[in-house]
mmCIF file of C-alpha atoms in Angstrom:
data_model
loop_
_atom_site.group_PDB
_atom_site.id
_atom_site.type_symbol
_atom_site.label_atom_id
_atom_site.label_comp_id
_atom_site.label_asym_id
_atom_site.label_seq_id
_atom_site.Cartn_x
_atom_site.Cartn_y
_atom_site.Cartn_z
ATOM 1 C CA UNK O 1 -38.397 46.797 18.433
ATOM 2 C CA UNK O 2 -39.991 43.498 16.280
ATOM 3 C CA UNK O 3 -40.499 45.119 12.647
ATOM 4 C CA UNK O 4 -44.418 44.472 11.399
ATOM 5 C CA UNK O 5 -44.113 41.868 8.200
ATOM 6 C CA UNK O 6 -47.354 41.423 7.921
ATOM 7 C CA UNK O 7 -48.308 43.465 5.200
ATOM 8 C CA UNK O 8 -45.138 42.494 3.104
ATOM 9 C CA UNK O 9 -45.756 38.634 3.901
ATOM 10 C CA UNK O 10 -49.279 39.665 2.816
ATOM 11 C CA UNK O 11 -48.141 40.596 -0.945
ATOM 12 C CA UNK O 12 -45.424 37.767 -0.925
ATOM 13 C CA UNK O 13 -47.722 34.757 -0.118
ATOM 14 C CA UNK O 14 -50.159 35.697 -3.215
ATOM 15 C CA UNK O 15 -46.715 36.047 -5.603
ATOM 16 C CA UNK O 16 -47.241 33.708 -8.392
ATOM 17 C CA UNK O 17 -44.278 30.987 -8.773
ATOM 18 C CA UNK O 18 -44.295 31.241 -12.631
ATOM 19 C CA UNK O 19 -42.690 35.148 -11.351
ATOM 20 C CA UNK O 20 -39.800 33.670 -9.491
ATOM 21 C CA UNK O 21 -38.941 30.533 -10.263
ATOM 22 C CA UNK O 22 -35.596 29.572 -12.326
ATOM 23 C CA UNK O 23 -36.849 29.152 -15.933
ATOM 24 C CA UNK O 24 -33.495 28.502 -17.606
ATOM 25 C CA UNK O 25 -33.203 24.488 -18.730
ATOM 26 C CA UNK O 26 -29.922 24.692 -18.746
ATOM 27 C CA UNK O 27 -29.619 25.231 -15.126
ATOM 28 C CA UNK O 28 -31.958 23.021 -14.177
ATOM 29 C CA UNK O 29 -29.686 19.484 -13.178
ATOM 30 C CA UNK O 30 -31.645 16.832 -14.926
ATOM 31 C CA UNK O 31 -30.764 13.333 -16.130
ATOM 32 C CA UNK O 32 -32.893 10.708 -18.164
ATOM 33 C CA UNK O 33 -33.649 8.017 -15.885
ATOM 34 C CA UNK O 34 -31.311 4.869 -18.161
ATOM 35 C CA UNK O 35 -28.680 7.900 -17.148
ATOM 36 C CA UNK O 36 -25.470 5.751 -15.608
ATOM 37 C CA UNK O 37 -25.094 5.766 -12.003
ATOM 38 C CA UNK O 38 -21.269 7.352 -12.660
ATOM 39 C CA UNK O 39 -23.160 10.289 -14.760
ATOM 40 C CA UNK O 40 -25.477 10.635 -11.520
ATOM 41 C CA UNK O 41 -22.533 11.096 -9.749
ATOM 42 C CA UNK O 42 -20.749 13.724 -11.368
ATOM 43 C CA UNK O 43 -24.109 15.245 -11.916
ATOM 44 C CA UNK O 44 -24.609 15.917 -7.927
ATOM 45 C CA UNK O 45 -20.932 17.066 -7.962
ATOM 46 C CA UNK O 46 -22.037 20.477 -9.305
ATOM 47 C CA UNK O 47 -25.789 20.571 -7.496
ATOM 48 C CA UNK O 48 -27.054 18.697 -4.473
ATOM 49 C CA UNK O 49 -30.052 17.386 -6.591
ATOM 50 C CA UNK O 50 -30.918 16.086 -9.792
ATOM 51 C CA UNK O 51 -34.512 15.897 -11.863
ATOM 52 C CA UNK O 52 -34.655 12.054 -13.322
ATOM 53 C CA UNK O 53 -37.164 12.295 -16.823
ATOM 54 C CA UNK O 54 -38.440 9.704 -18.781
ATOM 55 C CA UNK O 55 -36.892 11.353 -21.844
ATOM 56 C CA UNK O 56 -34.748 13.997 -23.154
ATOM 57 C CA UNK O 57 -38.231 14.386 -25.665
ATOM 58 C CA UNK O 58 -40.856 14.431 -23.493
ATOM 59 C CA UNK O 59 -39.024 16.031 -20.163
ATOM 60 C CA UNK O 60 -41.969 14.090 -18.244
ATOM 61 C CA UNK O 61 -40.692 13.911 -14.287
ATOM 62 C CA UNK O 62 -40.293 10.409 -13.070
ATOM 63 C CA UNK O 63 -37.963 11.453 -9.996
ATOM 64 C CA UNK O 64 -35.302 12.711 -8.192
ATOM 65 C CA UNK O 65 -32.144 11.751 -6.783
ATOM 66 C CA UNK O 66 -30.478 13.864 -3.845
ATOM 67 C CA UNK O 67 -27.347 13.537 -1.536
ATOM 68 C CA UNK O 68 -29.435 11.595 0.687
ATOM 69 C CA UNK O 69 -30.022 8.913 -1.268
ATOM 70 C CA UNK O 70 -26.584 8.869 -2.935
ATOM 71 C CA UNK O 71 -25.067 8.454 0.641
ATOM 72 C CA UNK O 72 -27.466 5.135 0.296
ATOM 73 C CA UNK O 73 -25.287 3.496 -2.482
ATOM 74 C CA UNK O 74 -22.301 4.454 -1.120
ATOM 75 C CA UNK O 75 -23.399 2.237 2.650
ATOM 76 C CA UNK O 76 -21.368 -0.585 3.263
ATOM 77 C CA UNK O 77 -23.615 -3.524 3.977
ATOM 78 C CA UNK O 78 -22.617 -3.847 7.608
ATOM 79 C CA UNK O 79 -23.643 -0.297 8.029
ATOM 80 C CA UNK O 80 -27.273 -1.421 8.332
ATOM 81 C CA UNK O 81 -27.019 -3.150 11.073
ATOM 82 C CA UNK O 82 -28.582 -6.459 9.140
ATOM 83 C CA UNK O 83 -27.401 -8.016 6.404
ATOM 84 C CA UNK O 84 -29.958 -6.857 3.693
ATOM 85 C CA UNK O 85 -30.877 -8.797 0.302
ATOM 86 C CA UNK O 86 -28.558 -7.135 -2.553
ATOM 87 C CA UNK O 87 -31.896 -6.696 -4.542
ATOM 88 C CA UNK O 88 -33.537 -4.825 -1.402
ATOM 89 C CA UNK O 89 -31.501 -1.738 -1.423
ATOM 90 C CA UNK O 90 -29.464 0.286 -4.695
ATOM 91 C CA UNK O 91 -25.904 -0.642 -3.560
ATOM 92 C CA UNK O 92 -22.611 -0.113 -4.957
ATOM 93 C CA UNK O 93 -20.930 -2.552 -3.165
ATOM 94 C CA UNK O 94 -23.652 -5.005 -4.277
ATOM 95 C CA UNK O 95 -23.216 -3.651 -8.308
ATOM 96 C CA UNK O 96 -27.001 -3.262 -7.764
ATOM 97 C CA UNK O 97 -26.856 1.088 -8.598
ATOM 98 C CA UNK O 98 -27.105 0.734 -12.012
ATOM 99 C CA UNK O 99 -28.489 3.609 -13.576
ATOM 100 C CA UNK O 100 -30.442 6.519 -12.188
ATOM 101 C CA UNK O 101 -34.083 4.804 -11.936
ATOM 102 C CA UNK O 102 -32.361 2.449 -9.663
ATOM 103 C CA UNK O 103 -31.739 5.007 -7.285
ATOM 104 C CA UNK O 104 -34.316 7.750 -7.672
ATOM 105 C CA UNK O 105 -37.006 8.684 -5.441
ATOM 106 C CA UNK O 106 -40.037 7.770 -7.267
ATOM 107 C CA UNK O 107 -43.134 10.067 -5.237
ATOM 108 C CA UNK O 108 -42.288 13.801 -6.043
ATOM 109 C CA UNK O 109 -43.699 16.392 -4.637
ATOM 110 C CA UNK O 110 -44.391 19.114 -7.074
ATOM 111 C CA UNK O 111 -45.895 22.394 -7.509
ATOM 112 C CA UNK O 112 -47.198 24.123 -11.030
ATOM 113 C CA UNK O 113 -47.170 27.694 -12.527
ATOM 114 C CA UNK O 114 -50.192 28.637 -11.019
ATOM 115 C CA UNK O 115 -49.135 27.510 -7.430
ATOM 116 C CA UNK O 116 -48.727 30.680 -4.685
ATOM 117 C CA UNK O 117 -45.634 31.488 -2.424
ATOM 118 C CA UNK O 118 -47.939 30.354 0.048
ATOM 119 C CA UNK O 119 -49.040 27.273 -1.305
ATOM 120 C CA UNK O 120 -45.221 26.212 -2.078
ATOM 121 C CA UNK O 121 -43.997 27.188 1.493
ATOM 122 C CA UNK O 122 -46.780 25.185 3.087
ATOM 123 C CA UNK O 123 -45.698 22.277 0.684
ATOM 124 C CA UNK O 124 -41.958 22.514 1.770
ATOM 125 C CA UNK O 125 -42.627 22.755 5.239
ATOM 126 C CA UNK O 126 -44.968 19.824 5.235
ATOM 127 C CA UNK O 127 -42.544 17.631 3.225
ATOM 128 C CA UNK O 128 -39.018 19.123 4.826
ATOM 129 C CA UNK O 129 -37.686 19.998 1.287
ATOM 130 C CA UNK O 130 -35.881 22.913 0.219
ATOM 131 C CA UNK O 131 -36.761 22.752 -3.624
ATOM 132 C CA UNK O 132 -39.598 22.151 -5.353
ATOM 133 C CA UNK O 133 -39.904 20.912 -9.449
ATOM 134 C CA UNK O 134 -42.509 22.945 -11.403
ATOM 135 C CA UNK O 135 -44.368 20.920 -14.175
ATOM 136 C CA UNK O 136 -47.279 21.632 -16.391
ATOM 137 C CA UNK O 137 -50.581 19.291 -17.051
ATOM 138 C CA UNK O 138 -48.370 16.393 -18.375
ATOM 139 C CA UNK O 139 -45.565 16.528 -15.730
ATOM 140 C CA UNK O 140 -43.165 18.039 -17.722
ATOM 141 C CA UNK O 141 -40.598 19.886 -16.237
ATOM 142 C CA UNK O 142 -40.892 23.573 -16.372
ATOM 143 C CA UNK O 143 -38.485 24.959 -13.793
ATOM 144 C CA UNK O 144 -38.274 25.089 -10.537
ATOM 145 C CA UNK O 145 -38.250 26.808 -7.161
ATOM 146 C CA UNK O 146 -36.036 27.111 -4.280
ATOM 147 C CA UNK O 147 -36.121 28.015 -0.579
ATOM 148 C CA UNK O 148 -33.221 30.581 -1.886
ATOM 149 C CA UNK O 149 -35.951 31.756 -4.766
ATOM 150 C CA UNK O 150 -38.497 32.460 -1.973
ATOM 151 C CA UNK O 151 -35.707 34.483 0.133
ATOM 152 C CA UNK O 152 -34.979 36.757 -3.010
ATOM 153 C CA UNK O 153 -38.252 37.399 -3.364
ATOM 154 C CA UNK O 154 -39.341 38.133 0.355
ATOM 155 C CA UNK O 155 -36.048 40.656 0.187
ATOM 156 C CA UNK O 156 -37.635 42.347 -3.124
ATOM 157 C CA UNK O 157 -41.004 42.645 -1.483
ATOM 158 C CA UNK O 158 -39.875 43.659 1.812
ATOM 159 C CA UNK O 159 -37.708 46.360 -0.156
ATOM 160 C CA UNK O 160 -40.869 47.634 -2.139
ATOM 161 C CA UNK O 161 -42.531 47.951 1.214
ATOM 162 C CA UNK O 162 -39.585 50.172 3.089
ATOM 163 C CA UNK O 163 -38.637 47.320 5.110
ATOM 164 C CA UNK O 164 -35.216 46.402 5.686
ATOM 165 C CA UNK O 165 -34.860 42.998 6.236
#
């Protein structure tokens, strides 16, 4: 028989992400965005993501850099299926990957402290993302949240509520 979530999805949409998200800097991967491409590299070696500031100071988000867009750099040009301008696209093989700005994805989507469970599994569902930056009034990093977050969280909830998930 199909268990009833509702109440326990109930109390986990209106959970507050400041009460779940990672809050440790140290585990969060970031990079400043002059960082070389080889130290982007070795950075996604250990995470499949990486938070691109402005500056170690200021911790303002100017990007992000995932697998996806690694896998870019690494393209041979014939693997386009054109022959693209070496300036058009961050290439390795073109010596045009240069540091981590180069190769960051510029439009972030973010949440803040304030956002709900809800609110951030409405934004990663709309953008297909799996992880989600959380910044303060002046885009500074805070933390951040992660589909795996969300799925400790549920479990806690569910638990509180006697359901075994």
């Amino acid at each position: 028989m199909q268990k009833d979530y509702r109440e326990v999805l109930g109390k986990f949409y209106e959970t507050k992400i400041k009460e779940i998200m990672e809050k440790r800097p140290w585990d969060i991967p970031h990079l400043k965005q002059d960082a070389e491409i080889n130290d982007v590299i070795a950075s996604l070696r250990d995470k499949h993501h990486v938070w691109i500031v402005n500056s170690e100071e200021s911790e303002k988000l100017v990007g992000v850099i995932t697998e996806k867009d690694i896998l870019g750099i690494f393209a041979h040009p014939e693997d386009f299926g054109y022959k693209p301008s070496p300036k058009a696209i961050p290439s390795l093989y073109h010596g045009t990957a240069g540091n981590a700005e180069s190769v960051m994805t510029k439009k972030v989507i973010t949440c803040n402290l304030e956002a709900t469970v809800k609110d951030v599994v409405t934004t990663m569902t709309k953008y297909d993302v799996r992880r989600l930056p959380v910044i303060d009034e002046n885009e500074k990093i805070l933390g951040e949240v992660t589909l795996m977050d969300l799925i400790n969280k549920f479990m806690s909830v569910a638990y509180q509520y006697g359901k075994r998930v």
